[in-house]
Amino acid sequence: MKTIRYELHDGIATLTFDEPGSPVNTMCADWQRDLTTATGLVVRDKGMIKGIILASAKSTFFAGADLKSTMRLTPADAPRVFNEIEQTKKNFRTLETLGVPVVSCINGAALGGGWEVALVGHHRVAVDNPKIQLGLPEITLGLIPGATGITKMTRLLGLMGAQPFILESKLFNPREALELGLVHQLVPANGDDVAASLRTAALLWITANPQAQHPWDAKDYKIPGGTPANPKIAGMLTVAPAVLKQKTRGLYPAPEAALAAMAEGAMVDYDTATRIESRYLAKLIVSPVARNMINMFFFNMNAIKGGHSRPKDVPRYKPKKVGILGAGMMGAGIAYAQASRGIDTVLEDVSLENAQRGKLYSAQLTQPRVDKGRMSVHDQQALLERITPTAHPADLQGCDLIIEAVFENRELKAAVTREAEPMLAKGGFFASNTSTLPISGLAQASINPKKFVGIHFFSPVDKMKLVEIIRGKETDDETVARAYDYVQALGKLPIVVNDSRGFYTSRTFGTFVMEGAAMLGEGIPAPVIENASMQAGMPVGPLAVLDETALSLSVHVLDQTRADFIAEGKTYHPTPGELLVERMVKQLNRAGRAAGGGFYDYPAGQKKSLWPELKPLFEKPGHAWDLQDVKDRLLYRQAVETARCLAEGVLTTVHDGNVGSIFGIGFPAWTGGALQFIYGMGIDNFEVRCAGLAARHGNGFELSEAVKSALHQHQPVY
């Protein structure tokens, strides 16, 4: 066997998982074959075995499925996958019902299939380390726990109790598992030999429990809380699918399959329940949504966390003191993000009152946690003490990094850059939090453009995980690497893009909202546009987003773009969407939510509603529209712009594009991101649909030969 070591000593059969050439154990094809072999050896030696121990030779227990192999599956593979899942379960069942106690020694993380391996043990011993993660994250990857996870967790916790851990992928540490009854015993994490401690505990339990079995194998077993025959459970199951549909909008099949497997499995015997589970998993694992989500939330996220876009050969870095220019919503949010991660922060504004108001934002964010007992007053005070409000640029002296977060005005940004940059510590660097203005242009105000970079946070900073790092024409590798490390030190997700107007996220997001505005101008009803966006999986409609970000800001960006083009001796031709937004602001005096109303009205104390005047102003009686076209225009327009960014070198990697689109602009997670949306359907199919949309709705959907070439060149291979 390649991945499992089988040893029989003093009546104890030990199966040690140790996949060669891998930092973790996975359910790869070799492991599946080895498990069958190991199970056969256990059956052969049954007469000599008093107990079985499942252990790991890695620093973690087991990592779960081999997702690289999963990415290569097609729908035609479903029957084979079903048989493989069933064979693994047959091996599990053989070990569990051999008539001897089985103990799982959980020395580290056990996630997904890894937790299902751990559940084979009648008794589960874990290391008492709060950093160890256990549980079933499959739903986040478009899959379900299909190696007995649903069946066993439902039988251990009940239909209601198991839902957070299956449908919401809620993870837990060993101590939490002990309280839930999912782990039975803990050993100290700081012992001399943790493996020996786990084994000793296992041997003692085996000796004391020679007739061990799983609870559901006992004749008097009943599912905690009852089966679907229980009126209370039946009532819950009546509404659960509707509640789930409201959350998933029918775009995510995994939660629905998991709920079905839970409910159906609870009505039948254990073996039938696990077979139901296998059928649902075999269907899901070969689906496009699972492929998209695995690619995004496993491979692409690991690429970000592993620093694949970070310049190599630059030492790791964490600034000790960071200055922020501007204490508005953005500056105050960055100050909180830094202070909560132990970074001393100088928050500077034109007046001390403004700066103090910016600091107060951190107090307002943390107070609810203090009130609920989730944060101590001492920790809150320590966080606030890390923020120094000031109106004096001299207080920025010695900062390792200074970030300007002032209004989107080139002259203002240049002025604060010149004033603050000399305060940097030796070797420090300067960043702009601009969302649209090209970094290379802003860097002209810097005395050292090599040490000038864009660090684009998203609002609200405390909630938004993504940060876009923009490399200017002269920004050096060290500065980009340091910016990357700084963003990771905040616990956020950095993507790296090259300089251009709007960079990647703002530019692409602009196409979404402006396509929505253009459709309104064509006569498509506003409710259709907003609802189609939600049905496609966007978090909100384009008109609602324009209101929140302020139509006046879009017009300001348009005016700035026109001025920049004139300065370059060119003429900027606004899109139909931009012209409509300009009309809303300049002619109709509708500048957005902050100004009292835009596409929506905001009556005090009531829900917002679409402005009634949109109907007579823009709708065209008899204008034909197609719902699928409306959905596709909103998604395809963003995907086309992302592909253009890839072709122009604004994006240099697929993972930056996918992560940026989902976490920065709300592109639907079921697609796996804007580029995976293309690769998931196939480049040829994407080209055909774009050609049809371009013929009817303009050159925003056209794919140049350079774009087509870039898509083929960057296509991931698994």
XYZ file of C-alpha atoms in Angstrom:
718
model
C 0.000 0.000 0.000
C 1.193 3.527 -0.851
C -0.882 5.691 1.467
C -1.733 3.499 4.489
C 0.549 1.608 6.857
C -1.052 -1.458 8.458
C 0.463 -2.802 11.677
C -0.838 -5.494 14.045
C 0.798 -5.525 17.468
C -0.514 -7.038 20.717
C -3.975 -7.391 19.231
C -4.193 -3.748 18.104
C -4.502 -3.096 14.362
C -3.229 0.389 13.507
C -4.053 2.047 10.182
C -1.721 5.030 9.757
C -2.578 7.409 6.904
C 0.532 8.789 5.195
C 0.125 9.901 1.579
C 3.601 10.161 -0.011
C 4.704 13.458 -1.559
C 1.791 15.351 -0.014
C 1.664 17.556 3.110
C -1.815 16.164 3.861
C -3.800 12.950 3.490
C -6.517 12.938 0.809
C -9.068 10.478 -0.544
C -7.031 10.070 -3.724
C -7.427 7.005 -5.968
C -4.434 5.319 -4.280
C -5.954 5.858 -0.833
C -9.307 4.429 -1.929
C -7.565 1.286 -3.243
C -5.357 1.082 -0.145
C -8.365 1.358 2.158
C -9.919 -1.662 0.447
C -6.646 -3.569 0.871
C -6.258 -2.520 4.522
C -9.866 -3.460 5.270
C -9.208 -6.876 3.716
C -6.181 -7.336 6.004
C -8.268 -6.421 9.053
C -10.924 -8.977 8.067
C -8.194 -11.584 7.496
C -6.724 -10.951 10.964
C -10.105 -10.560 12.681
C -9.493 -13.404 15.127
C -6.324 -11.754 16.464
C -7.661 -8.159 16.675
C -8.931 -6.657 19.951
C -9.161 -3.083 18.672
C -8.433 -0.776 15.723
C -6.698 2.628 15.803
C -6.953 5.150 12.954
C -4.003 7.587 12.999
C -2.138 10.050 10.796
C 1.582 10.494 10.162
C 0.995 14.092 8.981
C 0.691 17.235 11.104
C -3.051 17.124 10.338
C -5.377 14.138 10.514
C -7.014 14.111 7.073
C -7.780 16.768 4.470
C -10.645 15.168 2.559
C -11.287 14.612 -1.137
C -8.674 14.855 -3.882
C -10.119 17.982 -5.486
C -7.691 18.045 -8.413
C -9.119 14.730 -9.605
C -12.627 16.066 -8.993
C -11.955 18.942 -11.420
C -11.356 16.419 -14.204
C -14.738 14.697 -13.817
C -17.499 14.917 -16.421
C -21.216 13.985 -16.121
C -20.402 10.642 -17.778
C -18.264 9.777 -14.733
C -21.219 9.858 -12.303
C -21.869 6.059 -12.239
C -18.181 5.323 -11.600
C -18.019 7.961 -8.877
C -21.121 6.461 -7.230
C -19.481 3.023 -7.166
C -16.241 4.448 -5.697
C -18.146 6.282 -2.959
C -20.084 3.121 -2.151
C -16.875 1.060 -1.976
C -15.322 3.524 0.498
C -18.470 3.352 2.627
C -18.452 -0.437 2.449
C -14.911 -0.350 3.873
C -15.973 2.070 6.616
C -18.943 -0.151 7.500
C -16.788 -3.280 7.607
C -14.393 -1.659 10.091
C -17.240 -0.271 12.206
C -19.170 -3.573 12.472
C -16.265 -5.976 12.918
C -17.191 -6.383 16.579
C -14.105 -4.660 18.004
C -13.674 -1.064 19.240
C -12.383 1.477 16.687
C -10.691 4.697 17.881
C -9.831 7.745 15.751
C -6.735 9.645 16.980
C -7.332 13.184 15.699
C -3.964 14.951 15.857
C -4.887 17.928 13.650
C -7.446 19.279 11.204
C -10.083 16.860 9.903
C -12.246 18.563 7.295
C -14.764 17.228 4.810
C -13.863 13.657 3.938
C -11.287 13.871 6.723
C -13.996 14.384 9.343
C -15.924 11.505 7.775
C -12.834 9.290 8.209
C -12.685 10.400 11.859
C -16.353 9.450 12.293
C -15.494 5.824 11.518
C -14.171 5.588 15.098
C -16.624 4.563 17.803
C -14.480 6.710 20.068
C -12.788 9.912 18.926
C -9.802 11.369 20.771
C -8.506 14.807 19.727
C -5.716 17.183 20.677
C -6.992 20.075 22.799
C -5.869 22.839 20.469
C -8.383 25.637 19.638
C -6.670 26.222 16.263
C -7.544 22.722 15.006
C -10.540 22.839 12.658
C -13.025 19.993 12.335
C -16.208 19.718 10.294
C -17.847 19.532 6.908
C -17.187 22.518 4.584
C -18.432 20.734 1.431
C -21.419 23.040 0.824
C -19.002 25.974 0.326
C -17.469 23.996 -2.562
C -20.778 23.145 -4.214
C -20.686 19.577 -2.821
C -22.288 17.665 0.042
C -20.670 15.415 2.657
C -21.098 12.089 0.879
C -18.858 9.623 2.719
C -21.363 9.085 5.600
C -21.061 12.656 6.922
C -24.715 13.596 6.433
C -26.022 10.269 7.702
C -23.822 10.157 10.801
C -24.079 13.824 11.799
C -27.878 13.639 11.484
C -27.939 10.503 13.662
C -25.566 12.060 16.205
C -27.138 15.520 16.479
C -30.651 15.146 15.044
C -32.201 16.801 11.985
C -32.347 20.225 13.611
C -29.032 20.008 15.463
C -27.046 18.875 12.416
C -28.277 21.618 10.055
C -25.708 24.337 10.925
C -22.844 21.850 10.470
C -24.131 20.456 7.155
C -26.142 23.211 5.433
C -24.047 26.141 6.688
C -20.668 24.330 6.842
C -20.156 25.524 10.430
C -16.741 24.332 11.626
C -15.726 23.614 15.220
C -12.593 23.034 17.284
C -11.934 19.940 19.458
C -13.316 21.469 22.660
C -16.509 22.530 20.898
C -16.696 19.009 19.422
C -16.405 17.584 22.941
C -19.339 19.721 24.106
C -21.391 18.551 21.108
C -20.546 14.902 21.781
C -18.769 14.594 18.422
C -15.404 14.060 20.120
C -15.277 12.003 23.315
C -11.879 12.812 24.831
C -9.137 15.456 24.614
C -5.403 15.150 25.248
C -3.182 18.177 26.039
C -1.623 19.974 23.070
C 1.571 20.822 24.936
C 2.674 17.295 25.836
C 6.079 15.904 24.938
C 4.645 13.417 22.458
C 1.093 14.170 21.334
C 0.942 11.031 19.143
C 1.865 8.872 22.148
C -0.764 10.612 24.307
C -3.434 9.967 21.685
C -2.422 6.321 21.377
C -2.343 5.785 25.141
C -5.852 7.215 25.467
C -7.016 5.007 22.584
C -5.539 1.827 24.108
C -7.123 2.509 27.501
C -10.527 3.026 25.915
C -10.228 -0.123 23.766
C -9.435 -2.164 26.889
C -12.417 -0.700 28.769
C -14.903 -1.039 25.870
C -14.422 -4.386 24.109
C -18.013 -4.460 22.754
C -18.104 -0.935 21.244
C -20.524 0.058 18.491
C -22.020 3.198 16.988
C -25.212 4.506 18.660
C -27.337 3.822 15.557
C -26.345 0.167 15.589
C -27.985 -0.327 18.996
C -31.526 -1.805 18.953
C -32.987 0.977 21.107
C -31.479 3.844 19.082
C -33.645 6.860 18.214
C -32.616 9.966 16.237
C -32.259 12.924 18.650
C -35.307 15.179 18.323
C -37.212 12.656 16.236
C -37.686 11.681 12.584
C -39.751 13.530 9.932
C -42.764 11.638 11.373
C -42.521 13.893 14.438
C -45.055 16.765 13.923
C -42.529 19.410 15.034
C -39.870 18.120 12.605
C -42.485 17.702 9.852
C -43.522 21.335 10.315
C -39.924 22.487 10.006
C -39.338 20.372 6.891
C -42.449 21.844 5.256
C -40.996 25.359 5.244
C -37.251 24.543 5.094
C -37.073 24.102 1.272
C -38.775 27.473 0.726
C -36.435 29.206 3.191
C -33.466 27.564 1.469
C -34.721 28.559 -1.996
C -34.993 32.144 -0.811
C -31.298 32.061 0.151
C -29.961 30.120 -2.856
C -32.368 31.550 -5.475
C -32.216 28.070 -6.995
C -28.641 28.659 -8.171
C -26.884 26.417 -5.636
C -28.008 22.765 -5.807
C -25.791 21.495 -2.956
C -27.758 22.832 0.068
C -31.004 21.513 -1.420
C -29.436 18.085 -2.012
C -28.013 18.043 1.521
C -31.389 18.867 3.079
C -33.053 16.155 0.975
C -30.404 13.586 1.976
C -30.846 14.509 5.645
C -34.652 14.214 5.586
C -34.848 11.109 3.382
C -32.026 9.408 5.274
C -33.755 9.971 8.605
C -36.761 7.939 7.419
C -34.853 4.764 6.496
C -32.249 2.413 7.948
C -28.579 3.415 8.170
C -27.334 1.553 5.064
C -30.142 2.878 2.852
C -29.485 6.404 4.167
C -25.815 6.249 3.166
C -26.783 5.024 -0.316
C -29.179 7.986 -0.730
C -26.293 10.258 0.269
C -24.023 8.632 -2.352
C -26.549 9.217 -5.126
C -26.856 12.915 -4.340
C -23.078 13.360 -4.142
C -22.399 11.466 -7.399
C -24.818 13.781 -9.214
C -23.411 16.957 -7.653
C -19.703 16.207 -7.920
C -19.809 16.126 -11.734
C -21.950 19.302 -12.029
C -20.686 22.603 -13.483
C -21.561 24.524 -10.279
C -19.420 22.201 -8.122
C -16.544 22.471 -10.587
C -16.807 26.282 -10.579
C -16.977 26.561 -6.807
C -14.143 24.076 -6.156
C -11.954 25.995 -8.597
C -12.741 29.306 -6.911
C -13.075 28.532 -3.211
C -10.286 25.958 -3.047
C -7.715 26.452 -5.804
C -8.067 30.206 -6.410
C -8.337 31.057 -2.711
C -5.286 28.921 -1.927
C -3.378 30.751 -4.680
C -4.202 34.078 -2.987
C -3.344 32.821 0.489
C -0.149 31.212 -0.832
C 1.005 34.501 -2.375
C 1.077 33.344 -6.013
C 0.687 36.967 -7.180
C 3.208 38.294 -4.685
C 6.651 39.137 -6.128
C 9.091 36.415 -5.102
C 12.406 36.822 -3.262
C 11.197 39.713 -1.095
C 11.375 39.135 2.693
C 8.074 38.972 4.587
C 6.987 42.275 6.071
C 4.539 43.737 8.593
C 4.418 47.484 9.262
C 4.405 48.518 12.918
C 3.005 52.029 12.411
C 0.719 53.147 9.568
C -0.622 56.618 8.836
C -3.986 57.293 7.207
C -4.846 60.592 5.531
C -8.568 61.291 5.731
C -10.852 60.146 8.566
C -14.047 59.708 6.545
C -15.849 56.357 6.243
C -12.985 54.769 4.306
C -10.120 56.128 6.423
C -11.956 55.291 9.658
C -12.628 51.766 8.382
C -8.963 51.204 7.507
C -7.965 52.516 10.948
C -10.250 49.952 12.596
C -8.943 47.117 10.385
C -5.366 47.972 11.380
C -5.952 48.542 15.084
C -7.905 45.276 15.384
C -4.813 43.494 14.063
C -2.353 45.152 16.430
C -1.009 47.853 14.073
C -0.439 51.331 15.554
C -2.391 53.855 13.506
C -2.140 57.616 13.057
C -5.451 58.960 11.703
C -4.955 62.436 10.255
C -7.588 64.866 8.968
C -7.919 68.623 8.429
C -9.323 69.046 11.947
C -8.838 67.139 15.198
C -12.631 66.924 15.503
C -12.856 65.064 12.170
C -10.022 62.721 13.160
C -11.637 61.975 16.537
C -14.931 61.258 14.779
C -13.036 58.764 12.631
C -11.663 57.066 15.744
C -15.158 56.959 17.256
C -16.156 54.678 14.370
C -13.970 51.912 15.879
C -15.685 52.379 19.242
C -19.094 52.094 17.557
C -18.057 48.930 15.718
C -16.717 47.194 18.824
C -19.375 48.258 21.365
C -22.017 45.677 20.295
C -19.400 42.929 20.766
C -18.564 44.263 24.224
C -22.286 44.419 25.111
C -22.739 40.769 24.069
C -19.671 39.615 25.983
C -17.728 38.712 22.839
C -15.036 41.298 23.528
C -13.690 42.528 26.862
C -13.655 46.230 27.734
C -9.881 45.856 28.182
C -9.438 44.553 24.606
C -11.694 47.289 23.246
C -9.656 49.935 25.057
C -6.384 48.446 23.797
C -7.704 48.568 20.224
C -8.791 52.202 20.554
C -5.463 53.198 22.089
C -3.723 52.032 18.907
C -5.484 54.831 16.975
C -4.020 58.322 17.374
C -6.271 61.038 15.882
C -4.506 64.212 14.765
C -4.721 67.306 12.590
C -0.932 67.663 12.397
C 0.948 65.975 9.518
C 4.080 66.002 11.728
C 2.471 63.262 13.850
C 2.908 60.925 10.880
C 6.661 61.003 11.445
C 8.166 57.501 11.432
C 5.261 55.683 9.753
C 6.306 52.576 7.784
C 3.370 53.120 5.429
C 1.078 56.081 4.774
C -2.237 55.589 2.950
C -4.169 58.531 1.569
C -7.936 57.999 1.669
C -9.165 61.467 0.697
C -11.814 62.457 -1.875
C -11.381 61.296 -5.503
C -9.765 64.511 -6.697
C -6.366 64.405 -8.358
C -5.218 67.831 -7.090
C -6.246 67.097 -3.495
C -4.506 63.717 -3.552
C -1.341 65.313 -4.940
C -1.368 67.965 -2.191
C -1.716 65.490 0.695
C 0.912 63.206 -0.869
C 3.489 66.012 -0.992
C 2.665 67.054 2.573
C 2.764 63.597 4.176
C 5.340 61.613 2.210
C 8.399 63.246 3.856
C 7.146 61.877 7.215
C 7.739 58.250 6.158
C 10.312 56.227 8.076
C 13.424 55.258 6.138
C 12.473 52.496 3.678
C 8.750 53.250 4.095
C 6.254 53.407 1.230
C 3.194 55.440 0.252
C -0.200 54.204 -0.977
C -3.328 55.688 -2.487
C -6.749 54.239 -1.715
C -8.196 55.581 -4.980
C -10.856 53.473 -6.654
C -10.585 54.918 -10.176
C -7.679 57.337 -10.727
C -4.628 55.745 -12.415
C -1.784 55.193 -9.940
C 0.971 56.202 -12.366
C -0.619 59.654 -12.654
C -0.994 60.040 -8.885
C 2.609 58.904 -8.418
C 3.792 62.026 -10.243
C 3.252 63.900 -6.969
C 5.598 61.477 -5.191
C 9.289 62.061 -4.592
C 9.819 58.305 -5.078
C 7.338 56.706 -7.543
C 9.010 53.307 -7.050
C 7.654 53.323 -3.495
C 4.160 54.489 -4.511
C 1.387 51.886 -4.880
C -2.397 51.650 -5.015
C -4.106 49.888 -2.095
C -7.815 49.943 -2.910
C -10.072 48.991 0.019
C -13.783 48.343 -0.427
C -16.535 49.854 1.698
C -17.438 49.035 4.407
C -13.847 48.055 5.208
C -14.765 46.031 8.303
C -16.986 43.719 6.212
C -15.311 43.596 2.790
C -12.510 41.023 2.561
C -10.976 42.073 -0.760
C -8.194 44.629 -1.230
C -6.948 45.488 -4.721
C -3.213 46.265 -4.956
C -2.408 48.380 -8.018
C 1.100 48.428 -9.443
C 1.944 51.744 -11.086
C 4.324 51.967 -14.066
C 7.285 52.607 -11.729
C 6.201 50.687 -8.585
C 8.941 48.197 -7.689
C 8.555 44.556 -6.639
C 9.468 45.205 -3.010
C 6.647 47.731 -2.645
C 4.079 45.390 -4.213
C 5.251 42.514 -1.973
C 5.077 44.703 1.129
C 1.593 45.903 0.199
C 0.561 42.236 -0.235
C 1.947 41.315 3.196
C 0.256 44.341 4.792
C -3.138 43.305 3.366
C -2.678 39.729 4.586
C -1.681 41.060 8.019
C -5.153 42.663 8.124
C -6.710 39.240 7.476
C -7.923 40.336 4.052
C -7.575 38.971 0.509
C -5.081 40.811 -1.741
C -5.245 40.695 -5.521
C -2.546 42.347 -7.649
C -3.420 44.254 -10.835
C -1.598 46.593 -13.178
C -2.496 50.248 -13.573
C -5.336 51.482 -15.769
C -8.389 53.709 -15.446
C -10.652 52.039 -12.868
C -8.085 49.219 -12.489
C -9.944 45.906 -12.527
C -12.763 45.949 -9.989
C -14.087 49.501 -10.442
C -13.823 49.242 -14.215
C -15.672 45.915 -14.351
C -18.237 46.897 -11.730
C -18.905 50.031 -13.769
C -19.967 47.892 -16.725
C -22.543 46.100 -14.535
C -24.245 49.231 -13.231
C -24.047 51.055 -16.554
C -25.503 48.084 -18.445
C -28.423 48.220 -16.009
C -28.830 51.965 -16.616
C -28.576 51.433 -20.394
C -31.373 48.836 -20.281
C -33.550 51.300 -18.359
C -32.886 53.862 -21.099
C -33.900 51.316 -23.748
C -37.307 50.980 -22.136
C -36.920 47.794 -20.090
C -38.920 48.205 -16.828
C -36.779 48.969 -13.776
C -38.319 46.118 -11.681
C -37.357 43.630 -14.410
C -33.730 44.836 -14.417
C -33.434 44.696 -10.617
C -35.121 41.302 -10.223
C -33.241 39.732 -13.143
C -29.978 40.761 -11.495
C -30.979 39.031 -8.257
C -32.165 35.940 -10.140
C -28.775 35.736 -11.871
C -27.097 35.735 -8.449
C -25.894 39.318 -8.008
C -26.406 40.526 -4.403
C -28.406 43.606 -5.467
C -29.685 45.200 -8.646
C -27.582 47.693 -10.652
C -29.935 50.619 -10.036
C -29.903 50.023 -6.273
C -26.094 49.905 -6.334
C -25.883 53.169 -8.257
C -28.059 54.788 -5.595
C -25.897 53.486 -2.748
C -22.588 54.533 -4.326
C -24.168 57.873 -5.400
C -25.107 58.723 -8.955
C -23.283 62.011 -8.392
C -20.018 60.084 -7.846
C -20.487 58.324 -11.201
C -21.031 61.714 -12.842
C -17.941 63.092 -11.081
C -15.886 60.174 -12.470
C -17.389 60.820 -15.926
C -16.458 64.520 -15.758
C -12.923 63.597 -14.596
C -12.599 61.105 -17.466
C -13.738 63.692 -20.016
C -11.203 66.189 -18.637
C -8.412 63.595 -18.739
C -9.217 62.735 -22.365
C -9.207 66.417 -23.346
C -5.818 66.831 -21.645
C -4.552 63.972 -23.827
C -6.010 65.589 -26.977
C -8.803 63.001 -27.243
C -12.602 62.961 -26.949
C -14.388 60.621 -24.544
C -17.660 59.139 -25.814
C -19.893 58.198 -22.847
C -21.860 54.938 -22.916
C -25.696 55.034 -23.014
C -25.722 54.078 -19.337
C -23.389 56.945 -18.395
C -25.552 59.431 -20.322
C -28.684 58.223 -18.515
C -27.031 58.558 -15.091
C -25.816 62.043 -16.058
C -29.382 62.985 -17.015
C -30.672 61.647 -13.675
C -28.283 63.914 -11.772
C -28.055 67.057 -13.897
C -31.596 67.274 -15.313
C -33.787 65.325 -12.889
C -31.872 66.208 -9.686
C -31.766 62.557 -8.529
C -28.223 62.076 -7.166
C -28.633 58.902 -5.078
C -29.623 57.733 -1.613
C -27.395 60.166 0.325
C -28.973 63.067 -1.587
C -32.512 61.937 -0.748
C -33.277 59.759 -3.753
C -32.079 58.405 -7.075
C -33.592 55.465 -8.910
C -35.305 54.705 -5.593
C -37.283 56.738 -3.067
C -36.332 56.411 0.609
C -39.347 57.361 2.768
C -38.449 57.750 6.458
C -39.086 54.578 8.451
C -40.267 52.628 5.408
C -38.779 50.277 2.834
C -37.238 51.893 -0.209
C -39.181 51.649 -3.466
C -38.421 52.421 -7.094
C -39.054 56.050 -8.025
C -42.521 56.059 -9.694
C -41.355 58.565 -12.325
C -39.022 55.969 -13.881
C -42.026 54.363 -15.588
C -43.309 57.417 -17.534
C -39.767 58.741 -18.121
C -38.145 55.622 -19.527
C -40.506 52.704 -20.177
C -41.575 52.266 -23.790
C -44.974 50.605 -24.262
C -44.652 47.634 -26.586
C -40.867 47.409 -26.166
C -39.983 43.696 -26.330
C -37.498 42.291 -23.842
C -36.350 38.792 -22.942
C -35.640 37.878 -19.286
C -32.715 35.596 -20.139
C -31.206 38.366 -22.258
C -31.484 40.795 -19.336
C -29.743 38.322 -16.981
C -27.056 37.513 -19.534
C -26.340 41.140 -20.345
C -25.602 41.837 -16.665
C -23.282 38.827 -16.232
C -21.708 38.619 -19.698
C -20.877 42.334 -19.763
C -18.789 41.921 -16.598
C -17.180 38.726 -17.901
C -16.247 40.419 -21.194
C -14.642 43.341 -19.335
C -12.718 40.911 -17.130
C -11.459 39.103 -20.221
C -10.401 42.456 -21.703
C -8.487 43.229 -18.487
C -6.710 39.891 -18.909
C -5.842 40.643 -22.537
C -4.573 44.154 -21.679
C -2.393 42.909 -18.820
C -4.406 44.724 -16.134
C -5.010 41.226 -14.783
C -2.077 38.831 -14.993
C -3.641 35.745 -13.381
C -7.005 33.992 -13.555
C -7.201 33.601 -9.774
C -6.915 37.369 -9.229
C -9.798 37.877 -11.672
C -12.055 35.273 -10.081
C -11.383 36.260 -6.460
C -11.641 39.967 -7.308
C -14.963 39.542 -9.097
C -16.645 37.579 -6.301
C -15.276 39.409 -3.251
C -14.965 42.861 -4.821
C -17.996 43.277 -7.080
C -20.375 40.533 -5.956
C -20.181 38.386 -9.089
C -22.271 35.259 -8.326
C -20.361 32.574 -6.418
C -22.091 29.771 -8.360
C -20.092 30.834 -11.434
C -16.727 30.494 -9.680
C -15.871 34.071 -10.703
C -15.975 36.110 -13.911
C -13.261 34.113 -15.733
C -14.424 30.722 -14.457
C -17.879 31.733 -15.745
C -16.267 31.717 -19.199
C -14.143 28.601 -18.721
C -17.017 26.717 -17.069
C -19.272 27.055 -20.114
C -16.399 26.711 -22.586
C -14.683 29.541 -24.470
C -16.391 28.620 -27.769
C -19.878 28.730 -26.231
C -19.046 32.046 -24.580
C -17.897 33.513 -27.911
C -21.118 32.448 -29.655
C -23.363 33.985 -26.981
C -21.300 37.204 -26.918
C -21.586 37.528 -30.702
C -25.381 37.316 -30.414
C -25.494 39.890 -27.605
C -23.110 42.227 -29.468
C -25.293 42.109 -32.596
C -28.331 43.253 -30.597
C -26.885 45.312 -27.746
C -23.657 46.910 -28.868
C -19.889 46.554 -28.847
C -19.711 46.174 -25.062
C -20.081 42.448 -25.773
C -17.566 42.192 -28.611
C -14.549 39.917 -28.171
C -11.458 40.975 -30.074
C -8.970 38.414 -31.345
C -6.569 39.558 -28.610
C -9.196 38.819 -25.942
C -9.961 35.390 -27.411
C -6.248 34.615 -27.522
C -5.754 35.696 -23.895
C -8.623 33.485 -22.744
C -7.094 30.438 -24.425
C -3.610 31.293 -23.174
C -4.681 31.535 -19.514
C -7.115 28.605 -19.465
C -6.400 26.522 -16.329
C -5.444 22.866 -16.729
C -6.059 20.267 -14.007
